[in-house]
Short mmCIF file of C-alpha atoms and ligand atoms in Angstrom, two decimals:
data_model
loop_
_atom_site.label_atom_id
_atom_site.label_comp_id
_atom_site.label_asym_id
_atom_site.label_seq_id
_atom_site.Cartn_x
_atom_site.Cartn_y
_atom_site.Cartn_z
CA MET A 22 -11.48 12.64 4.01
CA LYS A 23 -8.25 14.41 3.14
CA VAL A 24 -7.32 17.06 5.69
CA GLU A 25 -4.89 19.69 4.44
CA SER A 26 -2.42 21.79 6.37
CA VAL A 27 -3.40 25.32 7.35
CA ARG A 28 -2.49 28.05 4.83
CA GLY A 29 0.89 29.57 5.63
CA MET A 30 1.87 26.71 7.94
CA ARG A 31 4.06 24.27 6.13
CA ASP A 32 5.67 20.93 6.80
CA ILE A 33 9.44 20.79 6.73
CA LEU A 34 10.10 17.51 4.94
CA PRO A 35 12.98 15.07 5.49
CA GLU A 36 14.88 16.34 2.43
CA GLU A 37 14.91 19.84 3.96
CA THR A 38 15.63 18.95 7.57
CA PRO A 39 19.40 18.38 7.15
CA LEU A 40 19.69 22.05 6.12
CA TRP A 41 17.57 23.14 9.07
CA GLN A 42 19.63 21.05 11.46
CA LYS A 43 22.82 22.57 10.07
CA LEU A 44 21.37 26.07 10.47
CA GLU A 45 20.26 25.39 14.02
CA ALA A 46 23.65 23.94 14.97
CA GLU A 47 25.55 26.92 13.47
CA ILE A 48 23.21 29.41 15.14
CA ARG A 49 23.58 27.77 18.55
CA ALA A 50 27.37 27.63 18.13
CA ALA A 51 27.57 31.31 17.14
CA PHE A 52 25.32 32.43 20.01
CA ALA A 53 27.38 30.43 22.48
CA LEU A 54 30.60 32.09 21.21
CA TYR A 55 29.12 35.47 22.14
CA GLY A 56 28.12 34.29 25.62
CA TYR A 57 24.40 33.72 25.12
CA GLY A 58 22.54 30.92 26.94
CA GLU A 59 19.32 29.39 25.70
CA ILE A 60 15.90 30.28 27.11
CA ARG A 61 12.74 28.42 26.10
CA VAL A 62 9.56 30.42 26.54
CA PRO A 63 5.98 29.18 25.89
CA LEU A 64 4.29 29.38 22.50
CA VAL A 65 1.18 30.80 24.17
CA GLU A 66 1.05 33.97 26.27
CA ARG A 67 -1.62 36.29 27.66
CA VAL A 68 -2.70 38.61 24.89
CA GLU A 69 -1.86 41.76 26.88
CA LEU A 70 1.84 40.83 26.90
CA PHE A 71 1.95 41.69 23.21
CA SER A 72 -0.67 44.44 23.10
CA ARG A 73 1.27 46.29 25.83
CA GLY A 74 4.78 45.12 24.99
CA VAL A 75 4.80 45.21 21.19
CA GLY A 76 2.13 47.94 20.87
CA GLU A 77 -1.61 48.08 20.16
CA GLU A 78 -0.99 50.16 17.03
CA THR A 79 1.51 47.83 15.35
CA GLU A 80 0.49 45.65 12.40
CA VAL A 81 1.67 42.61 14.31
CA VAL A 82 -0.74 43.17 17.21
CA ASP A 83 -3.54 44.93 15.37
CA LYS A 84 -3.86 42.57 12.41
CA GLN A 85 -1.65 39.53 12.69
CA MET A 86 -2.05 37.89 16.07
CA TYR A 87 -3.75 34.55 16.61
CA VAL A 88 -5.96 35.38 19.61
CA PHE A 89 -8.32 32.94 21.31
CA PRO A 90 -9.96 32.42 24.69
CA ASP A 91 -9.08 29.37 26.77
CA ARG A 92 -11.87 27.35 28.40
CA LYS A 93 -12.14 29.83 31.25
CA GLY A 94 -12.32 32.83 28.95
CA LEU A 95 -8.73 34.04 29.44
CA GLN A 96 -7.61 35.81 26.24
CA LEU A 97 -4.47 34.13 24.93
CA SER A 98 -2.27 34.58 21.90
CA LEU A 99 0.14 32.42 19.95
CA ARG A 100 3.41 34.34 20.21
CA PRO A 101 4.04 36.56 17.16
CA GLU A 102 7.61 37.22 18.38
CA ALA A 103 9.70 36.33 21.41
CA THR A 104 11.23 39.56 22.77
CA ALA A 105 8.16 40.35 24.91
CA SER A 106 8.10 36.76 26.23
CA VAL A 107 11.81 36.81 27.10
CA VAL A 108 11.38 40.11 28.93
CA ARG A 109 8.32 38.73 30.77
CA ALA A 110 10.41 35.72 31.84
CA TYR A 111 13.28 38.03 32.85
CA VAL A 112 10.96 40.04 35.12
CA GLU A 113 8.97 37.02 36.37
CA HIS A 114 12.04 35.07 37.44
CA GLY A 115 13.85 38.06 38.90
CA LEU A 116 16.81 37.70 36.54
CA HIS A 117 17.42 41.43 37.07
CA ALA A 118 18.05 40.78 40.77
CA LYS A 119 21.26 39.00 39.78
CA GLY A 120 22.57 42.43 38.77
CA ASP A 121 24.45 41.18 35.72
CA LEU A 122 23.84 41.38 32.01
CA ALA A 123 21.44 38.60 30.96
CA LYS A 124 22.35 37.22 27.54
CA LEU A 125 19.56 34.97 26.33
CA TYR A 126 18.87 33.27 23.01
CA TYR A 127 15.97 31.32 21.55
CA LEU A 128 14.97 29.33 18.50
CA GLY A 129 11.39 28.46 17.73
CA ALA A 130 8.06 28.88 16.00
CA MET A 131 6.23 32.23 15.85
CA PHE A 132 2.79 32.92 14.42
CA ARG A 133 1.55 35.90 12.41
CA TYR A 134 -1.57 36.03 10.28
CA GLU A 135 0.10 37.53 7.20
CA LYS A 136 -0.39 36.98 3.50
CA PRO A 137 1.86 34.00 2.77
CA GLN A 138 4.54 34.46 0.09
CA LEU A 139 8.17 33.53 -0.45
CA GLY A 140 9.91 34.03 2.90
CA ARG A 141 6.67 34.91 4.66
CA GLN A 142 4.68 32.25 6.48
CA ARG A 143 1.98 32.27 9.13
CA GLN A 144 3.95 29.80 11.20
CA PHE A 145 7.60 30.71 10.84
CA HIS A 146 10.70 30.14 12.91
CA GLN A 147 12.94 32.71 14.49
CA TYR A 148 16.40 32.59 16.01
CA GLY A 149 17.10 35.54 18.25
CA VAL A 150 19.15 37.04 21.07
CA GLU A 151 18.29 39.45 23.86
CA ALA A 152 20.98 41.14 25.97
CA ILE A 153 19.19 42.70 28.95
CA GLY A 154 20.84 45.03 31.47
CA SER A 155 23.31 47.36 29.73
CA LEU A 156 23.21 50.63 27.83
CA ASP A 157 26.77 50.26 26.54
CA PRO A 158 26.90 51.16 22.81
CA ALA A 159 29.56 48.43 22.41
CA LEU A 160 26.76 45.95 23.11
CA ASP A 161 24.69 47.28 20.17
CA ALA A 162 27.75 46.85 17.95
CA GLU A 163 28.38 43.39 19.37
CA ALA A 164 24.83 42.34 18.44
CA MET A 165 25.43 43.48 14.85
CA ASP A 166 28.81 41.75 14.81
CA LEU A 167 27.08 38.56 15.95
CA ALA A 168 24.53 38.90 13.13
CA TRP A 169 27.39 39.26 10.62
CA HIS A 170 29.37 36.46 12.19
CA LEU A 171 26.38 34.18 11.80
CA MET A 172 26.13 34.95 8.10
CA GLU A 173 29.87 34.41 7.68
CA ARG A 174 29.51 30.95 9.20
CA LEU A 175 26.59 30.08 6.98
CA LEU A 176 27.32 31.55 3.59
CA VAL A 177 29.34 29.61 1.06
CA ARG A 178 32.63 31.42 0.74
CA ASP A 179 34.62 32.47 3.75
CA PRO A 180 33.87 36.14 3.59
CA SER A 181 36.28 37.30 6.30
CA SER A 182 38.62 38.90 3.79
CA GLU A 183 35.85 40.34 1.63
CA VAL A 184 33.49 41.45 4.34
CA ARG A 185 36.00 43.52 6.19
CA ASP A 186 38.23 44.92 3.46
CA SER A 187 36.48 44.82 0.12
CA GLY A 188 36.08 47.99 -1.88
CA LEU A 189 32.52 46.81 -2.50
CA PHE A 190 31.70 48.05 0.94
CA SER A 191 30.32 51.44 1.65
CA GLN A 192 31.80 53.71 4.21
CA PRO A 193 29.28 54.46 6.94
CA THR A 194 27.25 57.58 6.35
CA LEU A 195 27.13 59.85 9.35
CA PRO A 196 23.84 61.09 10.76
CA GLY A 197 23.18 64.53 9.44
CA GLN A 198 24.12 63.41 5.92
CA ARG A 199 21.65 62.02 3.41
CA THR A 200 22.65 58.70 1.93
CA THR A 201 23.64 58.93 -1.70
CA ASP A 202 21.05 57.78 -4.19
CA ASN A 203 23.30 55.21 -5.88
CA GLY A 204 20.89 52.56 -4.66
CA PRO A 205 21.60 50.21 -1.81
CA ARG A 206 25.18 49.10 -1.51
CA THR A 207 25.53 45.43 -0.90
CA THR A 208 28.35 43.07 -0.14
CA ASP A 209 29.57 40.30 -2.35
CA HIS A 210 27.15 38.06 -0.48
CA GLY A 211 24.31 40.36 -1.31
CA LEU A 212 24.04 41.42 2.32
CA LEU A 213 23.37 44.90 3.59
CA LEU A 214 23.34 46.13 7.20
CA ARG A 215 20.98 49.09 7.58
CA LEU A 216 21.17 51.23 10.68
CA ASN A 217 19.28 54.12 12.27
CA SER A 218 18.56 55.65 15.66
CA ILE A 219 15.00 56.52 16.64
CA GLY A 220 15.90 58.12 19.98
CA CYS A 221 14.55 57.68 23.49
CA ARG A 222 11.12 58.20 25.06
CA GLU A 223 11.95 61.85 25.74
CA ASP A 224 12.82 62.44 22.07
CA ARG A 225 9.68 60.76 20.83
CA PRO A 226 7.10 63.57 21.41
CA VAL A 227 9.30 66.07 19.56
CA TYR A 228 9.82 63.73 16.62
CA ARG A 229 6.18 62.70 16.65
CA ALA A 230 5.12 66.34 16.42
CA ALA A 231 7.55 66.90 13.52
CA LEU A 232 6.10 63.90 11.67
CA GLN A 233 2.52 65.00 12.36
CA GLY A 234 3.27 68.46 11.01
CA TYR A 235 4.86 67.04 7.87
CA PHE A 236 2.23 64.40 7.09
CA ALA A 237 -0.73 66.64 8.02
CA ALA A 238 0.31 69.00 5.24
CA GLN A 239 -0.03 66.11 2.73
CA VAL A 240 -2.84 64.16 4.33
CA GLY A 241 -4.63 63.71 0.99
CA ASP A 242 -1.78 61.51 -0.27
CA LEU A 243 -1.87 59.15 2.72
CA CYS A 244 -3.75 55.83 2.65
CA PRO A 245 -6.86 55.70 4.90
CA GLU A 246 -5.01 53.60 7.48
CA CYS A 247 -2.19 56.16 7.70
CA ARG A 248 -4.65 59.03 8.06
CA ARG A 249 -5.77 57.28 11.23
CA ARG A 250 -2.15 56.63 12.25
CA LEU A 251 -1.44 60.34 11.87
CA GLU A 252 -3.37 60.87 15.11
CA THR A 253 -2.53 57.66 16.97
CA ASN A 254 1.08 56.78 16.04
CA PRO A 255 2.60 58.72 13.12
CA LEU A 256 5.88 56.74 13.35
CA ARG A 257 3.99 53.74 11.97
CA ILE A 258 3.34 55.69 8.72
CA LEU A 259 7.07 55.31 8.02
CA ASP A 260 6.74 51.55 7.61
CA CYS A 261 3.48 51.59 5.63
CA LYS A 262 3.86 49.50 2.46
CA GLU A 263 1.51 51.63 0.29
CA GLU A 264 3.48 53.32 -2.50
CA GLY A 265 1.95 56.78 -1.86
CA CYS A 266 2.87 56.68 1.82
CA ARG A 267 6.32 55.34 1.05
CA ALA A 268 7.01 58.20 -1.34
CA LEU A 269 6.04 60.72 1.34
CA SER A 270 8.08 58.86 3.97
CA ARG A 271 11.25 59.18 1.93
CA GLU A 272 11.20 62.96 2.40
CA ALA A 273 9.83 62.91 5.96
CA PRO A 274 11.68 64.46 8.93
CA ARG A 275 14.39 62.12 10.17
CA SER A 276 14.58 60.73 13.68
CA VAL A 277 18.35 61.33 13.82
CA ASP A 278 17.70 65.07 13.55
CA HIS A 279 15.54 64.90 16.70
CA LEU A 280 17.88 63.09 19.07
CA CYS A 281 18.71 64.45 22.52
CA PRO A 282 22.48 64.90 23.15
CA GLU A 283 22.72 61.53 24.99
CA CYS A 284 21.02 59.62 22.16
CA GLY A 285 23.12 61.47 19.57
CA GLN A 286 26.28 60.50 21.46
CA HIS A 287 25.09 56.92 21.83
CA PHE A 288 24.51 56.63 18.09
CA ALA A 289 27.91 58.14 17.30
CA ASP A 290 29.50 55.67 19.73
CA VAL A 291 27.68 52.71 18.15
CA GLN A 292 29.01 53.76 14.74
CA ALA A 293 32.52 54.22 16.12
CA HIS A 294 32.40 50.66 17.48
CA LEU A 295 31.15 49.39 14.11
CA GLU A 296 34.04 51.13 12.41
CA ALA A 297 36.48 49.60 14.89
CA LEU A 298 34.98 46.23 14.00
CA GLY A 299 35.26 47.04 10.30
CA LEU A 300 31.56 46.25 9.87
CA ALA A 301 30.14 47.81 6.74
CA HIS A 302 26.75 49.38 7.27
CA GLU A 303 24.48 51.92 5.71
CA PHE A 304 22.76 54.66 7.63
CA ASP A 305 19.08 54.51 6.66
CA PRO A 306 16.99 57.35 8.07
CA THR A 307 13.74 55.67 6.99
CA LEU A 308 14.33 52.55 9.08
CA VAL A 309 11.96 52.60 12.06
CA ARG A 310 11.04 48.87 12.46
CA GLY A 311 7.49 47.66 12.97
CA LEU A 312 7.33 47.15 16.74
CA ASP A 313 6.71 49.92 19.27
CA TYR A 314 9.23 48.95 21.94
CA TYR A 315 12.32 50.16 20.08
CA THR A 316 14.44 53.06 21.34
CA ARG A 317 17.72 54.42 20.00
CA THR A 318 19.54 51.90 17.75
CA VAL A 319 17.53 49.97 15.15
CA PHE A 320 19.04 47.76 12.45
CA GLU A 321 18.24 45.22 9.78
CA LEU A 322 20.42 42.83 7.81
CA CYS A 323 18.94 42.38 4.34
CA SER A 324 19.70 40.04 1.44
CA ARG A 325 19.21 40.64 -2.27
CA ASP A 326 18.35 36.93 -2.66
CA LEU A 327 15.08 37.44 -0.81
CA GLY A 328 13.11 39.73 -3.13
CA ALA A 329 10.35 41.75 -1.49
CA GLN A 330 10.75 40.16 1.96
CA ASP A 331 14.42 41.09 2.07
CA ALA A 332 15.04 41.31 5.83
CA LEU A 333 17.10 38.36 7.01
CA LEU A 334 16.99 39.70 10.54
CA GLY A 335 16.12 42.82 12.46
CA GLY A 336 16.52 44.25 15.91
CA GLY A 337 17.61 47.10 18.06
CA ARG A 338 17.44 48.59 21.55
CA TYR A 339 14.33 48.50 23.71
CA ASP A 340 15.37 50.39 26.81
CA GLY A 341 11.80 50.87 28.12
CA LEU A 342 10.33 47.38 27.72
CA VAL A 343 11.47 45.78 30.99
CA GLU A 344 9.93 48.64 32.96
CA LEU A 345 6.78 48.58 30.83
CA LEU A 346 6.34 44.92 31.72
CA GLY A 347 6.71 45.50 35.47
CA GLY A 348 10.48 45.32 36.03
CA PRO A 349 12.93 48.04 37.09
CA PRO A 350 14.21 50.48 34.40
CA THR A 351 16.59 48.25 32.42
CA PRO A 352 18.14 48.88 29.01
CA ALA A 353 18.33 46.04 26.48
CA VAL A 354 19.25 45.21 22.90
CA GLY A 355 18.63 42.22 20.64
CA PHE A 356 17.66 40.92 17.24
CA ALA A 357 15.78 38.07 15.61
CA GLY A 358 15.85 36.52 12.15
CA GLY A 359 13.68 34.15 10.18
CA MET A 360 14.93 30.61 9.65
CA GLU A 361 12.86 30.21 6.46
CA ARG A 362 14.61 33.22 4.94
CA LEU A 363 18.04 31.88 5.85
CA ALA A 364 17.11 28.56 4.25
CA ILE A 365 16.09 30.38 1.04
CA VAL A 366 19.32 32.37 0.86
CA LEU A 367 21.44 29.32 1.59
CA SER A 368 19.72 27.22 -1.06
CA ALA A 369 20.07 30.05 -3.58
CA GLN A 370 23.77 30.45 -2.82
CA GLN A 371 24.71 26.80 -2.50
CA GLY A 372 22.49 25.29 -5.19
CA ALA A 373 21.65 21.66 -4.78
CA GLU A 374 24.64 20.65 -2.72
CA ALA A 375 25.10 16.90 -3.00
CA SER A 376 24.94 15.41 0.43
CA GLY A 377 26.50 12.01 1.11
CA PRO A 378 24.46 8.89 1.77
CA ALA A 379 22.50 8.98 5.02
CA LEU A 380 23.47 5.47 6.19
CA ASP A 381 26.76 3.72 6.86
CA LEU A 382 25.45 0.32 5.82
CA TYR A 383 22.56 -1.40 4.06
CA LEU A 384 21.95 -5.05 4.92
CA VAL A 385 20.66 -7.33 2.17
CA PRO A 386 19.60 -10.71 3.58
CA ILE A 387 18.53 -13.44 1.12
CA GLY A 388 16.07 -16.04 2.42
CA ASP A 389 14.18 -16.50 5.68
CA GLU A 390 17.04 -17.78 7.77
CA ALA A 391 19.24 -14.89 6.68
CA ARG A 392 16.45 -12.47 7.53
CA ARG A 393 16.22 -13.83 11.07
CA GLU A 394 19.98 -13.65 11.45
CA GLY A 395 19.82 -10.18 9.91
CA THR A 396 17.33 -8.93 12.52
CA LYS A 397 19.80 -9.78 15.27
CA LEU A 398 22.75 -8.37 13.35
CA LEU A 399 20.99 -5.03 12.67
CA SER A 400 20.21 -4.51 16.32
CA GLY A 401 23.79 -5.30 17.37
CA LEU A 402 25.34 -3.04 14.69
CA ARG A 403 23.20 -0.10 15.74
CA ARG A 404 24.30 -0.56 19.31
CA ARG A 405 27.88 -0.34 18.05
CA GLY A 406 27.17 3.00 16.41
CA ILE A 407 26.73 1.87 12.80
CA SER A 408 23.73 3.47 11.07
CA VAL A 409 22.17 0.63 9.16
CA ASP A 410 18.87 -0.30 7.54
CA THR A 411 17.45 -3.14 5.49
CA ASP A 412 14.63 -3.91 3.06
CA TYR A 413 11.12 -4.29 4.48
CA MET A 414 9.37 -4.13 1.09
CA GLY A 415 10.12 -7.65 -0.21
CA ARG A 416 12.48 -6.37 -2.90
CA SER A 417 14.56 -8.63 -5.14
CA LEU A 418 18.35 -8.74 -4.62
CA ARG A 419 18.84 -6.42 -7.60
CA LYS A 420 16.30 -3.86 -6.38
CA ALA A 421 17.59 -4.05 -2.80
CA MET A 422 21.13 -3.33 -4.09
CA GLN A 423 19.79 -0.29 -5.95
CA VAL A 424 18.29 1.06 -2.74
CA ALA A 425 21.56 0.31 -0.95
CA GLY A 426 23.45 2.28 -3.61
CA ARG A 427 21.24 5.33 -3.03
CA SER A 428 21.20 5.27 0.72
CA ALA A 429 24.40 3.82 2.16
CA ARG A 430 28.19 3.77 1.81
CA TYR A 431 28.46 -0.01 2.22
CA ALA A 432 26.25 -3.03 1.65
CA ALA A 433 26.38 -6.28 3.64
CA ILE A 434 25.00 -9.26 1.76
CA LEU A 435 23.88 -12.26 3.75
CA GLY A 436 22.89 -15.16 1.44
CA GLN A 437 22.45 -18.90 2.03
CA ASP A 438 26.04 -19.69 0.99
CA GLU A 439 27.55 -17.01 3.21
CA LEU A 440 25.40 -18.15 6.11
CA ALA A 441 26.46 -21.78 5.65
CA ARG A 442 30.12 -20.66 5.86
CA GLY A 443 29.44 -18.32 8.82
CA GLU A 444 30.35 -15.34 6.64
CA ILE A 445 28.86 -12.08 5.35
CA LYS A 446 29.92 -10.22 2.18
CA LEU A 447 30.83 -6.55 2.59
CA LYS A 448 30.75 -4.23 -0.39
CA ASN A 449 32.01 -0.68 -0.75
CA LEU A 450 29.23 0.93 -2.78
CA SER A 451 31.35 3.66 -4.32
CA SER A 452 34.47 1.66 -5.28
CA GLY A 453 32.72 -1.70 -5.83
CA GLU A 454 35.41 -3.38 -3.72
CA GLU A 455 33.97 -6.43 -1.90
CA LYS A 456 35.14 -9.06 0.53
CA PRO A 457 33.68 -11.92 2.59
CA VAL A 458 34.35 -11.63 6.33
CA LEU A 459 33.49 -13.84 9.29
CA LEU A 460 30.03 -12.98 10.59
CA PRO A 461 30.64 -13.18 14.39
CA GLN A 462 33.83 -11.13 14.09
CA PHE A 463 32.10 -8.54 11.92
CA ALA A 464 29.19 -8.31 14.38
CA ALA A 465 31.64 -7.77 17.25
CA ASP A 466 33.82 -5.15 15.53
CA PRO A 467 32.05 -3.73 12.46
CA HIS A 468 34.19 -0.57 12.16
CA THR A 469 37.40 -2.53 11.65
CA PHE A 470 35.86 -4.88 9.09
CA LEU A 471 34.22 -2.12 7.07
CA ARG A 472 37.64 -0.50 6.78
CA THR A 473 38.93 -3.64 5.05
CA VAL A 474 36.81 -2.77 2.00
CA ASP A 475 37.69 0.87 2.17
CA HIS A 476 41.10 2.07 1.16
CA THR A 477 40.15 5.69 0.73
CA GLU A 478 37.85 6.56 3.61
CA THR A 479 37.48 5.66 7.24
CA LEU A 480 34.19 5.33 9.04
P1 HAM B 528 10.73 41.34 13.28
O1 HAM B 528 11.41 42.28 12.35
O2 HAM B 528 9.25 41.43 13.38
O3 HAM B 528 11.41 41.55 14.71
O4 HAM B 528 11.11 39.87 12.87
C1 HAM B 528 12.46 39.48 12.78
C2 HAM B 528 12.69 38.62 11.56
O5 HAM B 528 11.79 37.50 11.57
C3 HAM B 528 12.42 39.29 10.22
O6 HAM B 528 13.54 40.04 9.82
C4 HAM B 528 12.22 38.09 9.32
O7 HAM B 528 13.47 37.53 8.94
C5 HAM B 528 11.51 37.12 10.24
N1 HAM B 528 10.05 37.15 10.03
C6 HAM B 528 9.16 38.01 10.53
N2 HAM B 528 7.91 37.71 10.12
C7 HAM B 528 8.02 36.62 9.33
C8 HAM B 528 7.08 35.78 8.62
N3 HAM B 528 5.78 36.02 8.63
N4 HAM B 528 7.56 34.74 7.91
C9 HAM B 528 8.90 34.46 7.89
N5 HAM B 528 9.82 35.20 8.56
C10 HAM B 528 9.38 36.25 9.27
C11 HAM B 528 11.09 40.83 15.82
O8 HAM B 528 10.38 39.85 15.82
C12 HAM B 528 11.81 41.30 17.06
N6 HAM B 528 11.35 40.49 18.19
C13 HAM B 528 13.31 41.24 16.87
C14 HAM B 528 14.06 41.70 18.08
C15 HAM B 528 14.63 40.93 19.02
N7 HAM B 528 14.26 42.96 18.42
C16 HAM B 528 14.94 42.99 19.55
N8 HAM B 528 15.15 41.78 19.93
#
């Protein structure tokens, strides 16, 4: 019986994994440059972590979580995101008691029961950072700078000159101004940083009332779900995907017009820091993000290469979450992005980038005695750091050389004649240069001998 994979949960095959490994390495390197250390949190958590932390009314919790009881009836959930888990770990391990800013990053699988499409999976992978313990607006700007820095490392051309100085970039729009309707302004990389402030817990009731007043007057044009949200959580109407609701949302009252003086100042300071950094961004009053824990700054970095699912990453402040999950009042800011979406953008921008052969060497033994000698040689070469493989499919010399040509930089041919003379023939598979060398000497110092058939490259 053929058993298929679960819809929306895909295998990442060997031809894709080099790209993923490159992404992971670049992400780790960038996070380390900004002072973040890795945290690994479980894939499974108690369901209430997300219903309380992320919010009962959010799509993620209401419709997309994988929830199941364990054998003792405890309700568990596969994690749909990691911010709540990181904050749980922060509180559980008393990281706040250390009194410093905790800068934590993670990489790993998340699970959401969504309709699969390009860039949207049910098992997907996020990279993310959480900086817990400071309200400094410079930290919000630093998080956005890190997001940009990451893209600069990953995207094809070095964008440092373009990203910071290009006339393609928009000047930031100040709160209180409507953005122009010239359409979204993107960078040469097709990237756009969208920014908004949704205020603090004290601002929320005022804004909520303003939204309720506005939407109640047009309740007939709302989808059934949003009519319900009007009572429970009108902010969620702003990220409804239904066209009717979206049209209404575009003219809805803006959160930035309902900020208390502290939140207004904080937002102005964040933008001043972004300007000091030269980071192009667009103020987007409709950006509210889909998770309930956000306060003040929210942002998304979007790419035109992604189509409908255009958010490469998203994040913001969540100054109330640590307290909500049982810790002391502690401000925090972070973001997370989808690895699958990065992989799509990179493949679109780089095309099929030819990668070099995976192996240093391919051994072609001819005859039984050579095979036995070859077994020993392979093991010794690997212990000397040479990546090497051989034929286990009974191929002819010609076929084995074809495989060698596809998979390695050099071939080593061990036939009866070579064996009788105590030699092995080395061949450079790109130049065709070949040379017999003494077998024991080659086995003892393969790097040096491979260089003798290589006058252009070194191992
Ligand atoms: P989020 O916006 O729900 O935020 O997800 C962040 C990113 O994960 C998205 O921008 C997208 O790139 C990727 N993503 C989300 N869902 C999927 C999916 N089904 N398939 C593929 N990629 C997906 C959060 O998760 C917050 N925890 C971010 C955060 C961290 N805020 C503060 N700290």
